[in-house]
Amino acid sequence: MTTAPRRGVRPARTGSSLPGGKRAAHHPLTPRRGARPAGRTWSGDLYAEALRAGSGPLYLRGPDGGLLPLDVERWCGGPDEADRSVLRRCRGSVLDVGCGPGRMVCELARRGRPALGIDVARGAVERTRRGGGTALLASIFDPLPAEGRWGGVLLLDGNIGIGGDPVRLLHRVREVAAPGARLIVEAAPDQVDERGPARLDNGNGAAGPVFPWARVGTAALRENAARTGWRPVEEWWVADRPFLLLRAGE
């Protein structure tokens, strides 16, 4: 995980298409000063080790000290039934925020759909590229290619918690999304609305640095969406994973 904003952000592979016919490699990126939320991210050694292994154990230790298991093996596999329900609802070019090892970006690429993954973990970006997807080493709070033109945005696997402030995150996603864009968010399976310091933990005595995080259930997500100009269109569950499809105002 990075502990401070980087001087630059690695561009995606040459030749990858972005909205408007642009090429990802033609977008040198330099983060705005103060663009990112304060604090660390979770792209540290424990996460890198889990990605290399393709499995955990890996946990998120929340503000209350409880351990939430992270499904690294699922993230490193192909799309499951729940993921496919998301893929069926994607329209236009898709930005996957916190893409991880890239199962969604790679599947969208295989389907011939323009897609870009962004992640602050170098190992996640490299794995996405090896799988045939296009990815940037970047935060959602960095300047990004094709801002204001993405037809779809994904916040899956708890990534509504990025930065520890869902309202700020949803505002930022509005900036990068096109008018009328679709945002698909995976909420927490319980009705929580919590924000605070978190860290990664491998369950064997090793823990990563503290970073800001949030967890929101469907009710809190709907409230946050209403405050940021996103309109709920559909809610569905697959197994124990709840999703909301939101639309941006025209």
PDB file of C-alpha atoms in Angstrom:
ATOM      1  CA  MET A   1       0.000   0.000   0.000  1.00  0.00           C
ATOM      2  CA  THR A   2       1.135   3.514  -0.670  1.00  0.00           C
ATOM      3  CA  THR A   3       1.451   5.940   2.200  1.00  0.00           C
ATOM      4  CA  ALA A   4       1.492   9.153   0.181  1.00  0.00           C
ATOM      5  CA  PRO A   5       0.361  10.341  -3.269  1.00  0.00           C
ATOM      6  CA  ARG A   6       2.677   9.203  -6.035  1.00  0.00           C
ATOM      7  CA  ARG A   7       4.337  11.662  -8.420  1.00  0.00           C
ATOM      8  CA  GLY A   8       2.789   9.903 -11.377  1.00  0.00           C
ATOM      9  CA  VAL A   9       0.491   7.052 -12.310  1.00  0.00           C
ATOM     10  CA  ARG A  10       1.478   4.286 -14.674  1.00  0.00           C
ATOM     11  CA  PRO A  11      -0.588   4.375 -17.867  1.00  0.00           C
ATOM     12  CA  ALA A  12      -2.391   1.332 -19.174  1.00  0.00           C
ATOM     13  CA  ARG A  13      -1.008  -0.868 -21.919  1.00  0.00           C
ATOM     14  CA  THR A  14      -0.584   0.711 -25.331  1.00  0.00           C
ATOM     15  CA  GLY A  15      -3.464   0.071 -27.649  1.00  0.00           C
ATOM     16  CA  SER A  16      -6.265  -0.274 -25.123  1.00  0.00           C
ATOM     17  CA  SER A  17      -9.391   1.594 -26.158  1.00  0.00           C
ATOM     18  CA  LEU A  18     -11.162   4.063 -23.906  1.00  0.00           C
ATOM     19  CA  PRO A  19     -14.377   6.046 -24.370  1.00  0.00           C
ATOM     20  CA  GLY A  20     -14.301   8.491 -27.220  1.00  0.00           C
ATOM     21  CA  GLY A  21     -11.821   6.378 -29.201  1.00  0.00           C
ATOM     22  CA  LYS A  22      -8.877   7.436 -27.037  1.00  0.00           C
ATOM     23  CA  ARG A  23      -5.933   5.210 -26.209  1.00  0.00           C
ATOM     24  CA  ALA A  24      -5.023   4.641 -22.594  1.00  0.00           C
ATOM     25  CA  ALA A  25      -1.325   5.133 -23.262  1.00  0.00           C
ATOM     26  CA  HIS A  26      -2.051   8.645 -24.507  1.00  0.00           C
ATOM     27  CA  HIS A  27      -3.154   9.782 -21.056  1.00  0.00           C
ATOM     28  CA  PRO A  28      -0.150  10.615 -18.869  1.00  0.00           C
ATOM     29  CA  LEU A  29      -1.591  11.063 -15.424  1.00  0.00           C
ATOM     30  CA  THR A  30      -0.400  13.272 -12.617  1.00  0.00           C
ATOM     31  CA  PRO A  31      -2.456  13.286  -9.399  1.00  0.00           C
ATOM     32  CA  ARG A  32      -3.920  16.597  -8.305  1.00  0.00           C
ATOM     33  CA  ARG A  33      -2.444  17.937  -5.094  1.00  0.00           C
ATOM     34  CA  GLY A  34      -4.750  16.986  -2.260  1.00  0.00           C
ATOM     35  CA  ALA A  35      -6.933  14.900  -4.566  1.00  0.00           C
ATOM     36  CA  ARG A  36      -6.797  11.745  -2.479  1.00  0.00           C
ATOM     37  CA  PRO A  37      -8.324  11.304   0.945  1.00  0.00           C
ATOM     38  CA  ALA A  38      -5.844  11.470   3.770  1.00  0.00           C
ATOM     39  CA  GLY A  39      -4.445   8.222   5.060  1.00  0.00           C
ATOM     40  CA  ARG A  40      -3.063   5.009   3.686  1.00  0.00           C
ATOM     41  CA  THR A  41      -4.588   2.527   1.276  1.00  0.00           C
ATOM     42  CA  TRP A  42      -4.745  -1.235   1.566  1.00  0.00           C
ATOM     43  CA  SER A  43      -2.271  -2.149  -1.205  1.00  0.00           C
ATOM     44  CA  GLY A  44       0.336  -3.524   1.212  1.00  0.00           C
ATOM     45  CA  ASP A  45       2.458  -6.626   1.549  1.00  0.00           C
ATOM     46  CA  LEU A  46      -0.291  -8.833   2.982  1.00  0.00           C
ATOM     47  CA  TYR A  47      -2.534  -8.134  -0.006  1.00  0.00           C
ATOM     48  CA  ALA A  48       0.345  -8.647  -2.453  1.00  0.00           C
ATOM     49  CA  GLU A  49       1.169 -11.982  -0.831  1.00  0.00           C
ATOM     50  CA  ALA A  50      -2.447 -13.117  -1.038  1.00  0.00           C
ATOM     51  CA  LEU A  51      -2.657 -12.149  -4.727  1.00  0.00           C
ATOM     52  CA  ARG A  52       0.528 -14.066  -5.505  1.00  0.00           C
ATOM     53  CA  ALA A  53      -0.882 -17.127  -3.737  1.00  0.00           C
ATOM     54  CA  GLY A  54      -4.331 -16.657  -5.235  1.00  0.00           C
ATOM     55  CA  SER A  55      -5.903 -17.259  -1.831  1.00  0.00           C
ATOM     56  CA  GLY A  56      -6.002 -16.170   1.800  1.00  0.00           C
ATOM     57  CA  PRO A  57      -6.360 -16.257   4.638  1.00  0.00           C
ATOM     58  CA  LEU A  58      -6.814 -12.496   4.613  1.00  0.00           C
ATOM     59  CA  TYR A  59      -9.103 -10.428   6.797  1.00  0.00           C
ATOM     60  CA  LEU A  60     -10.245  -6.847   7.163  1.00  0.00           C
ATOM     61  CA  ARG A  61      -9.994  -5.801  10.801  1.00  0.00           C
ATOM     62  CA  GLY A  62     -12.643  -3.133  11.300  1.00  0.00           C
ATOM     63  CA  PRO A  63     -12.978  -0.276  13.789  1.00  0.00           C
ATOM     64  CA  ASP A  64     -14.546  -2.599  16.351  1.00  0.00           C
ATOM     65  CA  GLY A  65     -11.624  -5.036  16.130  1.00  0.00           C
ATOM     66  CA  GLY A  66     -13.689  -7.733  14.423  1.00  0.00           C
ATOM     67  CA  LEU A  67     -12.273  -9.723  11.511  1.00  0.00           C
ATOM     68  CA  LEU A  68     -14.137  -9.783   8.196  1.00  0.00           C
ATOM     69  CA  PRO A  69     -12.910 -12.574   5.864  1.00  0.00           C
ATOM     70  CA  LEU A  70     -11.830 -11.378   2.420  1.00  0.00           C
ATOM     71  CA  ASP A  71     -12.567 -13.785  -0.432  1.00  0.00           C
ATOM     72  CA  VAL A  72      -9.239 -13.549  -2.249  1.00  0.00           C
ATOM     73  CA  GLU A  73      -9.702 -16.900  -3.967  1.00  0.00           C
ATOM     74  CA  ARG A  74     -12.980 -15.725  -5.523  1.00  0.00           C
ATOM     75  CA  TRP A  75     -11.398 -12.437  -6.588  1.00  0.00           C
ATOM     76  CA  CYS A  76      -8.574 -14.328  -8.314  1.00  0.00           C
ATOM     77  CA  GLY A  77     -10.940 -16.694 -10.122  1.00  0.00           C
ATOM     78  CA  GLY A  78     -13.340 -16.134 -12.974  1.00  0.00           C
ATOM     79  CA  PRO A  79     -16.710 -14.407 -12.647  1.00  0.00           C
ATOM     80  CA  ASP A  80     -19.246 -16.363 -10.596  1.00  0.00           C
ATOM     81  CA  GLU A  81     -23.029 -16.276 -10.851  1.00  0.00           C
ATOM     82  CA  ALA A  82     -23.259 -13.018  -8.900  1.00  0.00           C
ATOM     83  CA  ASP A  83     -20.585 -11.396 -11.069  1.00  0.00           C
ATOM     84  CA  ARG A  84     -22.386 -12.518 -14.217  1.00  0.00           C
ATOM     85  CA  SER A  85     -25.538 -10.811 -12.973  1.00  0.00           C
ATOM     86  CA  VAL A  86     -23.486  -7.597 -12.847  1.00  0.00           C
ATOM     87  CA  LEU A  87     -21.955  -8.153 -16.276  1.00  0.00           C
ATOM     88  CA  ARG A  88     -25.414  -8.543 -17.836  1.00  0.00           C
ATOM     89  CA  ARG A  89     -26.310  -5.073 -16.577  1.00  0.00           C
ATOM     90  CA  CYS A  90     -23.180  -3.294 -17.852  1.00  0.00           C
ATOM     91  CA  ARG A  91     -23.664  -0.821 -20.674  1.00  0.00           C
ATOM     92  CA  GLY A  92     -21.159   1.166 -22.711  1.00  0.00           C
ATOM     93  CA  SER A  93     -17.591   1.623 -21.561  1.00  0.00           C
ATOM     94  CA  VAL A  94     -16.967   0.392 -18.010  1.00  0.00           C
ATOM     95  CA  LEU A  95     -14.631   1.669 -15.289  1.00  0.00           C
ATOM     96  CA  ASP A  96     -13.963  -0.903 -12.544  1.00  0.00           C
ATOM     97  CA  VAL A  97     -12.885   0.975  -9.414  1.00  0.00           C
ATOM     98  CA  GLY A  98     -10.636  -1.150  -7.210  1.00  0.00           C
ATOM     99  CA  CYS A  99     -10.507  -3.854  -9.874  1.00  0.00           C
ATOM    100  CA  GLY A 100      -8.262  -6.170  -7.845  1.00  0.00           C
ATOM    101  CA  PRO A 101      -6.824  -9.034  -9.898  1.00  0.00           C
ATOM    102  CA  GLY A 102      -9.179  -8.122 -12.722  1.00  0.00           C
ATOM    103  CA  ARG A 103     -11.783 -10.841 -13.114  1.00  0.00           C
ATOM    104  CA  MET A 104     -14.453  -8.344 -14.236  1.00  0.00           C
ATOM    105  CA  VAL A 105     -12.212  -6.245 -16.490  1.00  0.00           C
ATOM    106  CA  CYS A 106     -10.788  -9.342 -18.177  1.00  0.00           C
ATOM    107  CA  GLU A 107     -14.245 -10.803 -18.764  1.00  0.00           C
ATOM    108  CA  LEU A 108     -15.513  -7.528 -20.215  1.00  0.00           C
ATOM    109  CA  ALA A 109     -12.507  -7.497 -22.544  1.00  0.00           C
ATOM    110  CA  ARG A 110     -13.279 -11.054 -23.649  1.00  0.00           C
ATOM    111  CA  ARG A 111     -16.814  -9.880 -24.459  1.00  0.00           C
ATOM    112  CA  GLY A 112     -15.425  -7.062 -26.574  1.00  0.00           C
ATOM    113  CA  ARG A 113     -16.576  -4.289 -24.259  1.00  0.00           C
ATOM    114  CA  PRO A 114     -14.308  -1.277 -23.559  1.00  0.00           C
ATOM    115  CA  ALA A 115     -13.241  -1.522 -19.931  1.00  0.00           C
ATOM    116  CA  LEU A 116     -10.565  -0.099 -17.648  1.00  0.00           C
ATOM    117  CA  GLY A 117      -9.639  -1.265 -14.184  1.00  0.00           C
ATOM    118  CA  ILE A 118      -7.958   0.971 -11.641  1.00  0.00           C
ATOM    119  CA  ASP A 119      -6.313  -0.165  -8.435  1.00  0.00           C
ATOM    120  CA  VAL A 120      -3.716   1.176  -6.001  1.00  0.00           C
ATOM    121  CA  ALA A 121      -2.103  -2.266  -5.669  1.00  0.00           C
ATOM    122  CA  ARG A 122       0.651  -2.862  -8.228  1.00  0.00           C
ATOM    123  CA  GLY A 123       0.214  -6.639  -8.009  1.00  0.00           C
ATOM    124  CA  ALA A 124      -3.494  -6.332  -8.797  1.00  0.00           C
ATOM    125  CA  VAL A 125      -2.827  -4.166 -11.857  1.00  0.00           C
ATOM    126  CA  GLU A 126      -0.123  -6.501 -13.137  1.00  0.00           C
ATOM    127  CA  ARG A 127      -2.351  -9.537 -12.687  1.00  0.00           C
ATOM    128  CA  THR A 128      -5.199  -7.810 -14.549  1.00  0.00           C
ATOM    129  CA  ARG A 129      -2.902  -7.018 -17.455  1.00  0.00           C
ATOM    130  CA  ARG A 130      -1.574 -10.576 -17.577  1.00  0.00           C
ATOM    131  CA  GLY A 131      -5.171 -11.777 -17.789  1.00  0.00           C
ATOM    132  CA  GLY A 132      -5.832  -9.659 -20.869  1.00  0.00           C
ATOM    133  CA  GLY A 133      -7.468  -6.655 -19.224  1.00  0.00           C
ATOM    134  CA  THR A 134      -6.490  -2.996 -19.289  1.00  0.00           C
ATOM    135  CA  ALA A 135      -5.608  -1.467 -15.931  1.00  0.00           C
ATOM    136  CA  LEU A 136      -4.008   1.609 -14.389  1.00  0.00           C
ATOM    137  CA  LEU A 137      -2.096   1.917 -11.156  1.00  0.00           C
ATOM    138  CA  ALA A 138      -4.326   4.710  -9.870  1.00  0.00           C
ATOM    139  CA  SER A 139      -6.849   5.799  -7.286  1.00  0.00           C
ATOM    140  CA  ILE A 140     -10.363   6.947  -8.131  1.00  0.00           C
ATOM    141  CA  PHE A 141      -9.276  10.264  -6.605  1.00  0.00           C
ATOM    142  CA  ASP A 142      -6.524  10.701  -9.225  1.00  0.00           C
ATOM    143  CA  PRO A 143      -7.203  12.329 -12.596  1.00  0.00           C
ATOM    144  CA  LEU A 144      -8.335   9.524 -14.924  1.00  0.00           C
ATOM    145  CA  PRO A 145      -8.689   8.979 -18.663  1.00  0.00           C
ATOM    146  CA  ALA A 146     -12.042   9.845 -20.241  1.00  0.00           C
ATOM    147  CA  GLU A 147     -13.415  11.644 -17.189  1.00  0.00           C
ATOM    148  CA  GLY A 148     -17.092  12.394 -17.654  1.00  0.00           C
ATOM    149  CA  ARG A 149     -17.484   9.793 -20.422  1.00  0.00           C
ATOM    150  CA  TRP A 150     -17.698   6.411 -18.679  1.00  0.00           C
ATOM    151  CA  GLY A 151     -21.048   4.766 -19.380  1.00  0.00           C
ATOM    152  CA  GLY A 152     -20.715   2.317 -16.507  1.00  0.00           C
ATOM    153  CA  VAL A 153     -18.833   2.188 -13.211  1.00  0.00           C
ATOM    154  CA  LEU A 154     -18.368  -0.772 -10.864  1.00  0.00           C
ATOM    155  CA  LEU A 155     -17.830  -0.660  -7.091  1.00  0.00           C
ATOM    156  CA  LEU A 156     -17.774  -4.317  -6.127  1.00  0.00           C
ATOM    157  CA  ASP A 157     -16.314  -6.449  -3.322  1.00  0.00           C
ATOM    158  CA  GLY A 158     -16.812  -3.774  -0.668  1.00  0.00           C
ATOM    159  CA  ASN A 159     -15.176  -0.994  -2.682  1.00  0.00           C
ATOM    160  CA  ILE A 160     -17.907   1.458  -1.715  1.00  0.00           C
ATOM    161  CA  GLY A 161     -15.699   1.733   1.386  1.00  0.00           C
ATOM    162  CA  ILE A 162     -12.721   3.209  -0.497  1.00  0.00           C
ATOM    163  CA  GLY A 163     -11.465   6.318   1.290  1.00  0.00           C
ATOM    164  CA  GLY A 164     -13.725   5.801   4.296  1.00  0.00           C
ATOM    165  CA  ASP A 165     -16.375   8.245   3.042  1.00  0.00           C
ATOM    166  CA  PRO A 166     -19.038   6.806   0.686  1.00  0.00           C
ATOM    167  CA  VAL A 167     -20.573  10.221   0.028  1.00  0.00           C
ATOM    168  CA  ARG A 168     -17.268  11.680  -1.143  1.00  0.00           C
ATOM    169  CA  LEU A 169     -16.615   8.583  -3.228  1.00  0.00           C
ATOM    170  CA  LEU A 170     -20.033   8.736  -4.901  1.00  0.00           C
ATOM    171  CA  HIS A 171     -19.498  12.422  -5.673  1.00  0.00           C
ATOM    172  CA  ARG A 172     -16.170  11.567  -7.305  1.00  0.00           C
ATOM    173  CA  VAL A 173     -17.728   8.769  -9.350  1.00  0.00           C
ATOM    174  CA  ARG A 174     -20.306  11.285 -10.632  1.00  0.00           C
ATOM    175  CA  GLU A 175     -17.397  13.351 -11.946  1.00  0.00           C
ATOM    176  CA  VAL A 176     -15.913  10.502 -13.982  1.00  0.00           C
ATOM    177  CA  ALA A 177     -19.236   9.031 -15.165  1.00  0.00           C
ATOM    178  CA  ALA A 178     -21.194  10.190 -18.202  1.00  0.00           C
ATOM    179  CA  PRO A 179     -24.669  11.707 -17.827  1.00  0.00           C
ATOM    180  CA  GLY A 180     -27.106   8.838 -17.395  1.00  0.00           C
ATOM    181  CA  ALA A 181     -24.315   6.385 -16.570  1.00  0.00           C
ATOM    182  CA  ARG A 182     -24.932   3.162 -14.687  1.00  0.00           C
ATOM    183  CA  LEU A 183     -23.185   2.595 -11.372  1.00  0.00           C
ATOM    184  CA  ILE A 184     -23.368  -0.905  -9.898  1.00  0.00           C
ATOM    185  CA  VAL A 185     -22.460  -1.115  -6.226  1.00  0.00           C
ATOM    186  CA  GLU A 186     -22.120  -4.192  -4.064  1.00  0.00           C
ATOM    187  CA  ALA A 187     -23.355  -3.377  -0.566  1.00  0.00           C
ATOM    188  CA  ALA A 188     -22.621  -5.117   2.716  1.00  0.00           C
ATOM    189  CA  PRO A 189     -24.973  -8.071   3.346  1.00  0.00           C
ATOM    190  CA  ASP A 190     -26.074  -6.606   6.684  1.00  0.00           C
ATOM    191  CA  GLN A 191     -27.643  -3.216   7.365  1.00  0.00           C
ATOM    192  CA  VAL A 192     -24.550  -1.406   8.571  1.00  0.00           C
ATOM    193  CA  ASP A 193     -23.356   2.159   8.142  1.00  0.00           C
ATOM    194  CA  GLU A 194     -19.919   2.377   9.675  1.00  0.00           C
ATOM    195  CA  ARG A 195     -16.756   4.333   8.961  1.00  0.00           C
ATOM    196  CA  GLY A 196     -13.422   4.279  10.669  1.00  0.00           C
ATOM    197  CA  PRO A 197      -9.879   2.947  10.695  1.00  0.00           C
ATOM    198  CA  ALA A 198      -9.264  -0.533   9.345  1.00  0.00           C
ATOM    199  CA  ARG A 199      -6.295  -2.718   8.511  1.00  0.00           C
ATOM    200  CA  LEU A 200      -5.537  -5.988   6.772  1.00  0.00           C
ATOM    201  CA  ASP A 201      -4.781  -8.999   8.932  1.00  0.00           C
ATOM    202  CA  ASN A 202      -3.699 -12.495   7.884  1.00  0.00           C
ATOM    203  CA  GLY A 203      -5.090 -14.100  11.010  1.00  0.00           C
ATOM    204  CA  ASN A 204      -1.624 -15.310  11.984  1.00  0.00           C
ATOM    205  CA  GLY A 205      -0.345 -12.278  13.829  1.00  0.00           C
ATOM    206  CA  ALA A 206       0.633 -10.092  10.885  1.00  0.00           C
ATOM    207  CA  ALA A 207      -1.257  -6.848  10.270  1.00  0.00           C
ATOM    208  CA  GLY A 208      -0.895  -4.051   7.750  1.00  0.00           C
ATOM    209  CA  PRO A 209      -1.016  -0.280   8.198  1.00  0.00           C
ATOM    210  CA  VAL A 210      -4.209   1.497   9.198  1.00  0.00           C
ATOM    211  CA  PHE A 211      -6.322   3.059   6.436  1.00  0.00           C
ATOM    212  CA  PRO A 212      -9.781   4.680   6.294  1.00  0.00           C
ATOM    213  CA  TRP A 213     -12.617   2.358   5.284  1.00  0.00           C
ATOM    214  CA  ALA A 214     -16.410   2.156   5.353  1.00  0.00           C
ATOM    215  CA  ARG A 215     -19.114  -0.505   5.182  1.00  0.00           C
ATOM    216  CA  VAL A 216     -22.669   0.274   4.122  1.00  0.00           C
ATOM    217  CA  GLY A 217     -25.717  -1.903   3.708  1.00  0.00           C
ATOM    218  CA  THR A 218     -28.408  -1.319   1.107  1.00  0.00           C
ATOM    219  CA  ALA A 219     -30.430   1.155   3.192  1.00  0.00           C
ATOM    220  CA  ALA A 220     -27.425   3.383   3.922  1.00  0.00           C
ATOM    221  CA  LEU A 221     -26.292   3.104   0.318  1.00  0.00           C
ATOM    222  CA  ARG A 222     -29.653   4.346  -0.929  1.00  0.00           C
ATOM    223  CA  GLU A 223     -29.428   7.335   1.419  1.00  0.00           C
ATOM    224  CA  ASN A 224     -25.907   8.161   0.283  1.00  0.00           C
ATOM    225  CA  ALA A 225     -26.931   7.794  -3.353  1.00  0.00           C
ATOM    226  CA  ALA A 226     -29.808  10.244  -2.912  1.00  0.00           C
ATOM    227  CA  ARG A 227     -27.399  12.806  -1.426  1.00  0.00           C
ATOM    228  CA  THR A 228     -25.044  12.576  -4.398  1.00  0.00           C
ATOM    229  CA  GLY A 229     -27.357  12.617  -7.398  1.00  0.00           C
ATOM    230  CA  TRP A 230     -27.560   8.868  -8.003  1.00  0.00           C
ATOM    231  CA  ARG A 231     -31.020   7.371  -8.523  1.00  0.00           C
ATOM    232  CA  PRO A 232     -31.645   3.751  -7.447  1.00  0.00           C
ATOM    233  CA  VAL A 233     -33.026   1.727 -10.344  1.00  0.00           C
ATOM    234  CA  GLU A 234     -32.758  -1.886  -9.254  1.00  0.00           C
ATOM    235  CA  GLU A 235     -31.740  -3.963  -6.234  1.00  0.00           C
ATOM    236  CA  TRP A 236     -30.999  -7.670  -6.331  1.00  0.00           C
ATOM    237  CA  TRP A 237     -29.246 -10.406  -4.399  1.00  0.00           C
ATOM    238  CA  VAL A 238     -27.281 -13.407  -5.628  1.00  0.00           C
ATOM    239  CA  ALA A 239     -26.432 -15.800  -2.814  1.00  0.00           C
ATOM    240  CA  ASP A 240     -25.361 -13.509   0.048  1.00  0.00           C
ATOM    241  CA  ARG A 241     -24.223 -10.611  -2.171  1.00  0.00           C
ATOM    242  CA  PRO A 242     -26.563  -7.584  -2.505  1.00  0.00           C
ATOM    243  CA  PHE A 243     -26.250  -5.166  -5.427  1.00  0.00           C
ATOM    244  CA  LEU A 244     -27.757  -1.811  -6.337  1.00  0.00           C
ATOM    245  CA  LEU A 245     -27.935  -0.393  -9.844  1.00  0.00           C
ATOM    246  CA  LEU A 246     -27.853   3.409  -9.716  1.00  0.00           C
ATOM    247  CA  ARG A 247     -28.261   5.928 -12.532  1.00  0.00           C
ATOM    248  CA  ALA A 248     -26.597   9.312 -12.781  1.00  0.00           C
ATOM    249  CA  GLY A 249     -28.712  12.362 -13.493  1.00  0.00           C
ATOM    250  CA  GLU A 250     -28.807  13.575 -17.075  1.00  0.00           C
TER     251      GLU A 250
END
